[in-house]
């Protein structure tokens, strides 16, 4: 059964970055080539998730690093397209070495022998009243003996510069804080992002005002998305991030022709039918 339309932090971020990119990704579901960085993120996340299946005393850096390559072989079996990433075995070895480095950095930030997560890769969904269905996957949820909730997210990239970065990360974490607060009837005490490339850490202690603000922002973004869907018009927003966009061939900003919009696909993806259709 297809899932009902929902908004996740990454989809909201896609729309804010460029409505046309959002459309191609979410509505047209155009295929995109796998990215080495995103795949490394998925791989490291799966190792850190499985690490907590081991008895606490066995959660060592060596044990975690030893799981990396078998986890990668399993990912390749499931999705053979990923083999495109590393035609050269030397580059594949380098990439796996990067993964082991990320895991080693993780152990400088936390001691997994002293943690017993309450949730790992937890799928969460919340229907906002008169608003969108919110959806996402929370990397880890910890609950202290006094019931205090901590949400933890692993990033395989480096710590963003607070002067122009962090916005996306703060949005994501406050989005999850809102969802968890509503689902568990308790506001998370701490939101923690761990950056495994350089060992950085970003901590947010969300206030009631933060969560009111994020709810407002989410409703606003959803309003813009549904307005674009009703108008059948997803504009381009050119930026330096276009360099990483897979859809330049179908983007007028780069001389490509925008694809015709399928109203049925819009309705399936967003639950809204273009008024012009
Ligand atoms: S190339 Fe840039 S402007 Fe064009 S769709 Fe991609 S992100 Fe948007």
PDB file of C-alpha atoms and ligand atoms in Angstrom:
ATOM      1  CA  UNK A   1       0.000   0.000   0.000  1.00  0.00           C
ATOM      2  CA  UNK A   2       1.424   3.420  -0.872  1.00  0.00           C
ATOM      3  CA  UNK A   3       1.943   5.613   2.167  1.00  0.00           C
ATOM      4  CA  UNK A   4      -0.171   8.746   2.520  1.00  0.00           C
ATOM      5  CA  UNK A   5       1.576  12.017   1.614  1.00  0.00           C
ATOM      6  CA  UNK A   6       3.788  13.310   4.405  1.00  0.00           C
ATOM      7  CA  UNK A   7       6.485  15.850   5.089  1.00  0.00           C
ATOM      8  CA  UNK A   8       9.901  14.867   6.395  1.00  0.00           C
ATOM      9  CA  UNK A   9      12.730  17.239   7.358  1.00  0.00           C
ATOM     10  CA  UNK A  10      14.709  16.290   4.243  1.00  0.00           C
ATOM     11  CA  UNK A  11      11.736  16.866   1.919  1.00  0.00           C
ATOM     12  CA  UNK A  12      11.056  20.222   3.559  1.00  0.00           C
ATOM     13  CA  UNK A  13      14.737  21.054   3.048  1.00  0.00           C
ATOM     14  CA  UNK A  14      14.543  20.009  -0.616  1.00  0.00           C
ATOM     15  CA  UNK A  15      11.609  22.364  -1.213  1.00  0.00           C
ATOM     16  CA  UNK A  16      13.358  25.243   0.510  1.00  0.00           C
ATOM     17  CA  UNK A  17      16.479  24.623  -1.539  1.00  0.00           C
ATOM     18  CA  UNK A  18      14.618  24.449  -4.867  1.00  0.00           C
ATOM     19  CA  UNK A  19      10.927  23.706  -5.552  1.00  0.00           C
ATOM     20  CA  UNK A  20      11.718  22.152  -8.954  1.00  0.00           C
ATOM     21  CA  UNK A  21      14.287  19.814  -7.427  1.00  0.00           C
ATOM     22  CA  UNK A  22      11.687  18.859  -4.804  1.00  0.00           C
ATOM     23  CA  UNK A  23       9.180  18.170  -7.580  1.00  0.00           C
ATOM     24  CA  UNK A  24      11.548  15.921  -9.546  1.00  0.00           C
ATOM     25  CA  UNK A  25      12.503  14.034  -6.402  1.00  0.00           C
ATOM     26  CA  UNK A  26       9.144  13.731  -4.621  1.00  0.00           C
ATOM     27  CA  UNK A  27       6.508  13.917  -7.354  1.00  0.00           C
ATOM     28  CA  UNK A  28       8.201  12.661 -10.519  1.00  0.00           C
ATOM     29  CA  UNK A  29      10.483  10.379  -8.534  1.00  0.00           C
ATOM     30  CA  UNK A  30      13.190  10.652 -11.160  1.00  0.00           C
ATOM     31  CA  UNK A  31      16.067   8.264 -10.573  1.00  0.00           C
ATOM     32  CA  UNK A  32      19.270   9.760  -9.205  1.00  0.00           C
ATOM     33  CA  UNK A  33      22.716   8.223  -9.338  1.00  0.00           C
ATOM     34  CA  UNK A  34      23.911   6.950  -5.948  1.00  0.00           C
ATOM     35  CA  UNK A  35      26.204   9.320  -4.103  1.00  0.00           C
ATOM     36  CA  UNK A  36      29.325   8.071  -2.334  1.00  0.00           C
ATOM     37  CA  UNK A  37      28.822  10.486   0.577  1.00  0.00           C
ATOM     38  CA  UNK A  38      25.146   9.597   1.140  1.00  0.00           C
ATOM     39  CA  UNK A  39      25.876   5.878   0.838  1.00  0.00           C
ATOM     40  CA  UNK A  40      28.697   6.163   3.361  1.00  0.00           C
ATOM     41  CA  UNK A  41      26.191   7.830   5.690  1.00  0.00           C
ATOM     42  CA  UNK A  42      23.713   4.968   5.299  1.00  0.00           C
ATOM     43  CA  UNK A  43      26.451   2.403   5.876  1.00  0.00           C
ATOM     44  CA  UNK A  44      27.848   4.033   9.014  1.00  0.00           C
ATOM     45  CA  UNK A  45      24.326   4.510  10.395  1.00  0.00           C
ATOM     46  CA  UNK A  46      23.561   0.817   9.924  1.00  0.00           C
ATOM     47  CA  UNK A  47      26.771  -0.171  11.741  1.00  0.00           C
ATOM     48  CA  UNK A  48      26.020   2.170  14.653  1.00  0.00           C
ATOM     49  CA  UNK A  49      22.473   0.871  14.861  1.00  0.00           C
ATOM     50  CA  UNK A  50      23.577  -2.782  14.940  1.00  0.00           C
ATOM     51  CA  UNK A  51      26.351  -2.031  17.416  1.00  0.00           C
ATOM     52  CA  UNK A  52      23.691  -1.770  20.114  1.00  0.00           C
ATOM     53  CA  UNK A  53      22.545  -5.352  19.419  1.00  0.00           C
ATOM     54  CA  UNK A  54      25.818  -6.490  21.021  1.00  0.00           C
ATOM     55  CA  UNK A  55      26.157  -6.951  24.787  1.00  0.00           C
ATOM     56  CA  UNK A  56      27.462  -3.693  26.266  1.00  0.00           C
ATOM     57  CA  UNK A  57      30.954  -5.026  27.003  1.00  0.00           C
ATOM     58  CA  UNK A  58      31.409  -6.084  23.355  1.00  0.00           C
ATOM     59  CA  UNK A  59      30.662  -2.644  21.914  1.00  0.00           C
ATOM     60  CA  UNK A  60      34.233  -1.764  21.089  1.00  0.00           C
ATOM     61  CA  UNK A  61      35.614   0.313  18.254  1.00  0.00           C
ATOM     62  CA  UNK A  62      37.213  -2.807  16.747  1.00  0.00           C
ATOM     63  CA  UNK A  63      33.913  -4.701  16.846  1.00  0.00           C
ATOM     64  CA  UNK A  64      32.113  -1.816  15.166  1.00  0.00           C
ATOM     65  CA  UNK A  65      34.763  -1.339  12.491  1.00  0.00           C
ATOM     66  CA  UNK A  66      34.768  -5.080  11.744  1.00  0.00           C
ATOM     67  CA  UNK A  67      31.057  -4.861  10.914  1.00  0.00           C
ATOM     68  CA  UNK A  68      31.549  -2.185   8.280  1.00  0.00           C
ATOM     69  CA  UNK A  69      32.666  -4.274   5.310  1.00  0.00           C
ATOM     70  CA  UNK A  70      30.102  -7.093   5.804  1.00  0.00           C
ATOM     71  CA  UNK A  71      27.383  -4.425   6.105  1.00  0.00           C
ATOM     72  CA  UNK A  72      28.614  -2.897   2.828  1.00  0.00           C
ATOM     73  CA  UNK A  73      28.507  -6.300   1.053  1.00  0.00           C
ATOM     74  CA  UNK A  74      24.924  -6.716   2.313  1.00  0.00           C
ATOM     75  CA  UNK A  75      23.969  -3.292   0.942  1.00  0.00           C
ATOM     76  CA  UNK A  76      25.473  -4.239  -2.428  1.00  0.00           C
ATOM     77  CA  UNK A  77      23.452  -7.457  -2.523  1.00  0.00           C
ATOM     78  CA  UNK A  78      20.257  -5.533  -1.832  1.00  0.00           C
ATOM     79  CA  UNK A  79      20.998  -2.760  -4.334  1.00  0.00           C
ATOM     80  CA  UNK A  80      23.502  -3.812  -7.032  1.00  0.00           C
ATOM     81  CA  UNK A  81      23.320  -0.274  -8.500  1.00  0.00           C
ATOM     82  CA  UNK A  82      25.607   0.802  -5.659  1.00  0.00           C
ATOM     83  CA  UNK A  83      28.463  -1.058  -7.378  1.00  0.00           C
ATOM     84  CA  UNK A  84      28.602   1.950  -9.784  1.00  0.00           C
ATOM     85  CA  UNK A  85      30.137   3.951  -6.973  1.00  0.00           C
ATOM     86  CA  UNK A  86      33.409   2.098  -6.936  1.00  0.00           C
ATOM     87  CA  UNK A  87      34.549   0.760 -10.281  1.00  0.00           C
ATOM     88  CA  UNK A  88      38.090   0.935  -8.886  1.00  0.00           C
ATOM     89  CA  UNK A  89      38.736  -1.450  -5.933  1.00  0.00           C
ATOM     90  CA  UNK A  90      41.427   0.919  -4.623  1.00  0.00           C
ATOM     91  CA  UNK A  91      38.840   3.720  -4.289  1.00  0.00           C
ATOM     92  CA  UNK A  92      36.432   1.329  -2.622  1.00  0.00           C
ATOM     93  CA  UNK A  93      39.097   0.471  -0.022  1.00  0.00           C
ATOM     94  CA  UNK A  94      39.747   4.174   0.584  1.00  0.00           C
ATOM     95  CA  UNK A  95      36.024   4.781   0.991  1.00  0.00           C
ATOM     96  CA  UNK A  96      35.698   1.934   3.482  1.00  0.00           C
ATOM     97  CA  UNK A  97      38.696   3.323   5.360  1.00  0.00           C
ATOM     98  CA  UNK A  98      36.788   6.635   5.578  1.00  0.00           C
ATOM     99  CA  UNK A  99      33.885   4.701   7.086  1.00  0.00           C
ATOM    100  CA  UNK A 100      36.175   3.129   9.694  1.00  0.00           C
ATOM    101  CA  UNK A 101      37.513   6.602  10.537  1.00  0.00           C
ATOM    102  CA  UNK A 102      33.955   7.877  11.076  1.00  0.00           C
ATOM    103  CA  UNK A 103      33.308   4.997  13.462  1.00  0.00           C
ATOM    104  CA  UNK A 104      36.552   5.672  15.346  1.00  0.00           C
ATOM    105  CA  UNK A 105      35.478   9.310  15.698  1.00  0.00           C
ATOM    106  CA  UNK A 106      32.112   8.192  17.045  1.00  0.00           C
ATOM    107  CA  UNK A 107      33.907   6.446  19.907  1.00  0.00           C
ATOM    108  CA  UNK A 108      35.626   9.717  20.826  1.00  0.00           C
ATOM    109  CA  UNK A 109      32.195  11.320  21.280  1.00  0.00           C
ATOM    110  CA  UNK A 110      30.315   8.622  23.183  1.00  0.00           C
ATOM    111  CA  UNK A 111      30.956   5.438  25.082  1.00  0.00           C
ATOM    112  CA  UNK A 112      28.370   2.972  23.712  1.00  0.00           C
ATOM    113  CA  UNK A 113      29.164   0.548  26.550  1.00  0.00           C
ATOM    114  CA  UNK A 114      27.382   2.961  28.904  1.00  0.00           C
ATOM    115  CA  UNK A 115      24.257   3.517  26.815  1.00  0.00           C
ATOM    116  CA  UNK A 116      21.074   1.515  26.333  1.00  0.00           C
ATOM    117  CA  UNK A 117      19.029   3.324  23.682  1.00  0.00           C
ATOM    118  CA  UNK A 118      15.251   3.364  23.996  1.00  0.00           C
ATOM    119  CA  UNK A 119      14.912   3.623  20.225  1.00  0.00           C
ATOM    120  CA  UNK A 120      17.156   3.165  17.194  1.00  0.00           C
ATOM    121  CA  UNK A 121      16.324   4.198  13.633  1.00  0.00           C
ATOM    122  CA  UNK A 122      12.857   4.814  14.983  1.00  0.00           C
ATOM    123  CA  UNK A 123      10.179   5.504  12.390  1.00  0.00           C
ATOM    124  CA  UNK A 124       7.941   8.325  13.624  1.00  0.00           C
ATOM    125  CA  UNK A 125       4.736   9.814  12.243  1.00  0.00           C
ATOM    126  CA  UNK A 126       2.541  12.595  13.537  1.00  0.00           C
ATOM    127  CA  UNK A 127      -0.559  14.144  12.004  1.00  0.00           C
ATOM    128  CA  UNK A 128      -0.513  17.893  12.649  1.00  0.00           C
ATOM    129  CA  UNK A 129      -4.019  19.141  13.251  1.00  0.00           C
ATOM    130  CA  UNK A 130      -5.239  20.851  10.054  1.00  0.00           C
ATOM    131  CA  UNK A 131      -1.741  20.410   8.681  1.00  0.00           C
ATOM    132  CA  UNK A 132       0.552  17.854   7.110  1.00  0.00           C
ATOM    133  CA  UNK A 133       1.399  14.374   8.268  1.00  0.00           C
ATOM    134  CA  UNK A 134       4.958  14.576   9.594  1.00  0.00           C
ATOM    135  CA  UNK A 135       7.239  11.625   9.108  1.00  0.00           C
ATOM    136  CA  UNK A 136      10.848  10.698   9.678  1.00  0.00           C
ATOM    137  CA  UNK A 137      13.393   8.342  11.130  1.00  0.00           C
ATOM    138  CA  UNK A 138      15.141   9.292  14.357  1.00  0.00           C
ATOM    139  CA  UNK A 139      18.637   7.818  14.644  1.00  0.00           C
ATOM    140  CA  UNK A 140      18.513   7.268  18.389  1.00  0.00           C
ATOM    141  CA  UNK A 141      16.338   8.059  21.388  1.00  0.00           C
ATOM    142  CA  UNK A 142      17.735   7.774  24.918  1.00  0.00           C
ATOM    143  CA  UNK A 143      15.624   7.962  28.044  1.00  0.00           C
ATOM    144  CA  UNK A 144      17.262   8.785  31.384  1.00  0.00           C
ATOM    145  CA  UNK A 145      16.077   7.129  34.619  1.00  0.00           C
ATOM    146  CA  UNK A 146      14.088  10.311  35.415  1.00  0.00           C
ATOM    147  CA  UNK A 147      12.313  10.047  32.056  1.00  0.00           C
ATOM    148  CA  UNK A 148      14.272  12.850  30.343  1.00  0.00           C
ATOM    149  CA  UNK A 149      14.415  12.295  26.595  1.00  0.00           C
ATOM    150  CA  UNK A 150      17.486  12.828  24.438  1.00  0.00           C
ATOM    151  CA  UNK A 151      17.338  12.654  20.643  1.00  0.00           C
ATOM    152  CA  UNK A 152      20.634  11.804  18.936  1.00  0.00           C
ATOM    153  CA  UNK A 153      21.440  12.150  15.257  1.00  0.00           C
ATOM    154  CA  UNK A 154      24.652  11.029  13.545  1.00  0.00           C
ATOM    155  CA  UNK A 155      26.067  13.039  10.671  1.00  0.00           C
ATOM    156  CA  UNK A 156      28.931  11.607   8.646  1.00  0.00           C
ATOM    157  CA  UNK A 157      29.882  15.072   7.409  1.00  0.00           C
ATOM    158  CA  UNK A 158      31.781  17.759   9.260  1.00  0.00           C
ATOM    159  CA  UNK A 159      30.447  20.279  11.752  1.00  0.00           C
ATOM    160  CA  UNK A 160      28.744  23.152   9.885  1.00  0.00           C
ATOM    161  CA  UNK A 161      30.038  26.663  10.367  1.00  0.00           C
ATOM    162  CA  UNK A 162      27.526  28.353  12.717  1.00  0.00           C
ATOM    163  CA  UNK A 163      27.799  31.587  10.687  1.00  0.00           C
ATOM    164  CA  UNK A 164      26.059  30.110   7.594  1.00  0.00           C
ATOM    165  CA  UNK A 165      25.499  26.452   8.336  1.00  0.00           C
ATOM    166  CA  UNK A 166      23.498  24.658  11.043  1.00  0.00           C
ATOM    167  CA  UNK A 167      20.128  25.947   9.799  1.00  0.00           C
ATOM    168  CA  UNK A 168      19.222  22.651   8.145  1.00  0.00           C
ATOM    169  CA  UNK A 169      20.426  20.617  11.125  1.00  0.00           C
ATOM    170  CA  UNK A 170      18.589  22.800  13.639  1.00  0.00           C
ATOM    171  CA  UNK A 171      15.417  22.558  11.572  1.00  0.00           C
ATOM    172  CA  UNK A 172      15.655  18.759  11.450  1.00  0.00           C
ATOM    173  CA  UNK A 173      16.266  18.362  15.161  1.00  0.00           C
ATOM    174  CA  UNK A 174      13.486  20.734  16.224  1.00  0.00           C
ATOM    175  CA  UNK A 175      11.154  18.969  13.755  1.00  0.00           C
ATOM    176  CA  UNK A 176      11.862  15.669  15.513  1.00  0.00           C
ATOM    177  CA  UNK A 177      11.574  17.301  18.931  1.00  0.00           C
ATOM    178  CA  UNK A 178       8.063  18.479  18.035  1.00  0.00           C
ATOM    179  CA  UNK A 179       7.053  15.014  16.796  1.00  0.00           C
ATOM    180  CA  UNK A 180       8.476  13.228  19.842  1.00  0.00           C
ATOM    181  CA  UNK A 181       6.927  15.735  22.244  1.00  0.00           C
ATOM    182  CA  UNK A 182       3.474  15.152  20.760  1.00  0.00           C
ATOM    183  CA  UNK A 183       3.894  11.373  20.579  1.00  0.00           C
ATOM    184  CA  UNK A 184       5.345  10.912  24.069  1.00  0.00           C
ATOM    185  CA  UNK A 185       3.668  13.845  25.823  1.00  0.00           C
ATOM    186  CA  UNK A 186       7.020  15.088  27.055  1.00  0.00           C
ATOM    187  CA  UNK A 187       9.333  17.638  25.508  1.00  0.00           C
ATOM    188  CA  UNK A 188      12.812  16.221  24.738  1.00  0.00           C
ATOM    189  CA  UNK A 189      15.342  17.747  27.106  1.00  0.00           C
ATOM    190  CA  UNK A 190      18.261  17.551  24.694  1.00  0.00           C
ATOM    191  CA  UNK A 191      18.789  17.296  20.936  1.00  0.00           C
ATOM    192  CA  UNK A 192      22.274  16.198  20.037  1.00  0.00           C
ATOM    193  CA  UNK A 193      23.977  16.033  16.656  1.00  0.00           C
ATOM    194  CA  UNK A 194      27.268  14.171  16.392  1.00  0.00           C
ATOM    195  CA  UNK A 195      29.493  15.024  13.409  1.00  0.00           C
ATOM    196  CA  UNK A 196      31.620  12.017  12.664  1.00  0.00           C
ATOM    197  CA  UNK A 197      34.015  13.592  10.189  1.00  0.00           C
ATOM    198  CA  UNK A 198      35.606  15.974  12.663  1.00  0.00           C
ATOM    199  CA  UNK A 199      34.200  14.978  16.041  1.00  0.00           C
ATOM    200  CA  UNK A 200      32.002  18.071  16.422  1.00  0.00           C
ATOM    201  CA  UNK A 201      28.870  18.152  18.490  1.00  0.00           C
ATOM    202  CA  UNK A 202      25.831  20.424  18.359  1.00  0.00           C
ATOM    203  CA  UNK A 203      23.436  20.467  21.298  1.00  0.00           C
ATOM    204  CA  UNK A 204      20.046  22.118  21.484  1.00  0.00           C
ATOM    205  CA  UNK A 205      17.823  22.303  24.557  1.00  0.00           C
ATOM    206  CA  UNK A 206      14.444  23.007  22.980  1.00  0.00           C
ATOM    207  CA  UNK A 207      12.092  25.436  24.678  1.00  0.00           C
ATOM    208  CA  UNK A 208       8.342  25.676  24.296  1.00  0.00           C
ATOM    209  CA  UNK A 209       8.947  28.742  22.121  1.00  0.00           C
ATOM    210  CA  UNK A 210      11.300  26.732  19.840  1.00  0.00           C
ATOM    211  CA  UNK A 211       8.641  24.118  19.247  1.00  0.00           C
ATOM    212  CA  UNK A 212       5.922  26.683  18.604  1.00  0.00           C
ATOM    213  CA  UNK A 213       8.246  28.344  16.126  1.00  0.00           C
ATOM    214  CA  UNK A 214       9.075  25.100  14.305  1.00  0.00           C
ATOM    215  CA  UNK A 215       5.405  24.196  14.067  1.00  0.00           C
ATOM    216  CA  UNK A 216       4.771  27.589  12.497  1.00  0.00           C
ATOM    217  CA  UNK A 217       7.661  27.071  10.037  1.00  0.00           C
ATOM    218  CA  UNK A 218       6.451  23.578   9.098  1.00  0.00           C
ATOM    219  CA  UNK A 219       2.927  24.841   8.440  1.00  0.00           C
ATOM    220  CA  UNK A 220       4.330  27.680   6.366  1.00  0.00           C
ATOM    221  CA  UNK A 221       6.493  25.358   4.235  1.00  0.00           C
ATOM    222  CA  UNK A 222       3.577  22.956   3.767  1.00  0.00           C
ATOM    223  CA  UNK A 223       1.409  25.913   2.704  1.00  0.00           C
ATOM    224  CA  UNK A 224       4.004  26.858   0.075  1.00  0.00           C
ATOM    225  CA  UNK A 225       4.233  23.261  -1.161  1.00  0.00           C
ATOM    226  CA  UNK A 226       0.478  22.852  -1.510  1.00  0.00           C
ATOM    227  CA  UNK A 227       0.188  26.275  -3.183  1.00  0.00           C
ATOM    228  CA  UNK A 228       2.823  25.203  -5.739  1.00  0.00           C
ATOM    229  CA  UNK A 229       0.978  21.908  -6.266  1.00  0.00           C
ATOM    230  CA  UNK A 230      -2.369  23.651  -6.778  1.00  0.00           C
ATOM    231  CA  UNK A 231      -0.816  26.082  -9.219  1.00  0.00           C
ATOM    232  CA  UNK A 232       1.010  23.203 -10.938  1.00  0.00           C
ATOM    233  CA  UNK A 233       4.140  25.341 -10.827  1.00  0.00           C
ATOM    234  CA  UNK A 234       7.364  24.430  -9.056  1.00  0.00           C
ATOM    235  CA  UNK A 235       9.858  27.214  -9.569  1.00  0.00           C
ATOM    236  CA  UNK A 236      13.606  26.925  -9.859  1.00  0.00           C
ATOM    237  CA  UNK A 237      15.810  28.399  -7.153  1.00  0.00           C
ATOM    238  CA  UNK A 238      19.341  28.599  -8.464  1.00  0.00           C
ATOM    239  CA  UNK A 239      22.137  28.488  -5.917  1.00  0.00           C
ATOM    240  CA  UNK A 240      25.613  27.119  -5.466  1.00  0.00           C
ATOM    241  CA  UNK A 241      23.951  23.850  -4.409  1.00  0.00           C
ATOM    242  CA  UNK A 242      22.882  23.324  -8.060  1.00  0.00           C
ATOM    243  CA  UNK A 243      26.317  21.767  -8.522  1.00  0.00           C
ATOM    244  CA  UNK A 244      25.068  18.738  -6.585  1.00  0.00           C
ATOM    245  CA  UNK A 245      21.650  18.537  -8.299  1.00  0.00           C
ATOM    246  CA  UNK A 246      21.037  15.481 -10.490  1.00  0.00           C
ATOM    247  CA  UNK A 247      18.367  17.215 -12.555  1.00  0.00           C
ATOM    248  CA  UNK A 248      20.298  19.874 -14.459  1.00  0.00           C
ATOM    249  CA  UNK A 249      19.344  18.228 -17.803  1.00  0.00           C
ATOM    250  CA  UNK A 250      15.675  18.944 -17.044  1.00  0.00           C
ATOM    251  CA  UNK A 251      16.248  22.379 -15.523  1.00  0.00           C
ATOM    252  CA  UNK A 252      15.644  25.608 -17.483  1.00  0.00           C
ATOM    253  CA  UNK A 253      18.403  27.317 -15.468  1.00  0.00           C
ATOM    254  CA  UNK A 254      20.880  25.016 -17.185  1.00  0.00           C
ATOM    255  CA  UNK A 255      19.358  25.011 -20.681  1.00  0.00           C
ATOM    256  CA  UNK A 256      17.194  21.922 -20.088  1.00  0.00           C
ATOM    257  CA  UNK A 257      13.465  21.675 -20.775  1.00  0.00           C
ATOM    258  CA  UNK A 258      11.208  21.307 -17.742  1.00  0.00           C
ATOM    259  CA  UNK A 259       9.270  18.045 -17.887  1.00  0.00           C
ATOM    260  CA  UNK A 260       5.481  18.154 -18.229  1.00  0.00           C
ATOM    261  CA  UNK A 261       3.746  17.815 -14.880  1.00  0.00           C
ATOM    262  CA  UNK A 262       1.545  14.772 -14.301  1.00  0.00           C
ATOM    263  CA  UNK A 263      -1.463  15.873 -12.146  1.00  0.00           C
ATOM    264  CA  UNK A 264      -2.027  12.286 -10.942  1.00  0.00           C
ATOM    265  CA  UNK A 265       1.560  12.103  -9.695  1.00  0.00           C
ATOM    266  CA  UNK A 266       1.082  15.416  -7.841  1.00  0.00           C
ATOM    267  CA  UNK A 267      -2.038  14.077  -6.157  1.00  0.00           C
ATOM    268  CA  UNK A 268      -0.371  10.791  -5.225  1.00  0.00           C
ATOM    269  CA  UNK A 269       2.662  12.533  -3.732  1.00  0.00           C
ATOM    270  CA  UNK A 270       0.981  15.475  -1.992  1.00  0.00           C
ATOM    271  CA  UNK A 271      -2.732  14.741  -1.792  1.00  0.00           C
ATOM    272  CA  UNK A 272      -3.429  17.939  -3.760  1.00  0.00           C
ATOM    273  CA  UNK A 273      -4.637  18.135  -7.369  1.00  0.00           C
ATOM    274  CA  UNK A 274      -3.420  21.012  -9.558  1.00  0.00           C
ATOM    275  CA  UNK A 275      -6.335  23.378 -10.176  1.00  0.00           C
ATOM    276  CA  UNK A 276      -5.414  23.658 -13.834  1.00  0.00           C
ATOM    277  CA  UNK A 277      -5.617  19.872 -14.397  1.00  0.00           C
TER     278      UNK A 277
HETATM  279  S1  LIG B   1      19.807  22.618 -11.072  1.00  0.00           S
HETATM  280 FE1  LIG B   1      19.419  24.067  -9.415  1.00  0.00          FE
HETATM  281  S2  LIG B   1      17.687  25.300 -10.090  1.00  0.00           S
HETATM  282 FE2  LIG B   1      17.767  23.465 -11.388  1.00  0.00          FE
HETATM  283  S3  LIG B   1      16.407  21.970 -10.427  1.00  0.00           S
HETATM  284 FE3  LIG B   1      18.442  21.576  -9.646  1.00  0.00          FE
HETATM  285  S4  LIG B   1      18.594  22.782  -7.750  1.00  0.00           S
HETATM  286 FE4  LIG B   1      16.856  23.580  -8.930  1.00  0.00          FE
END
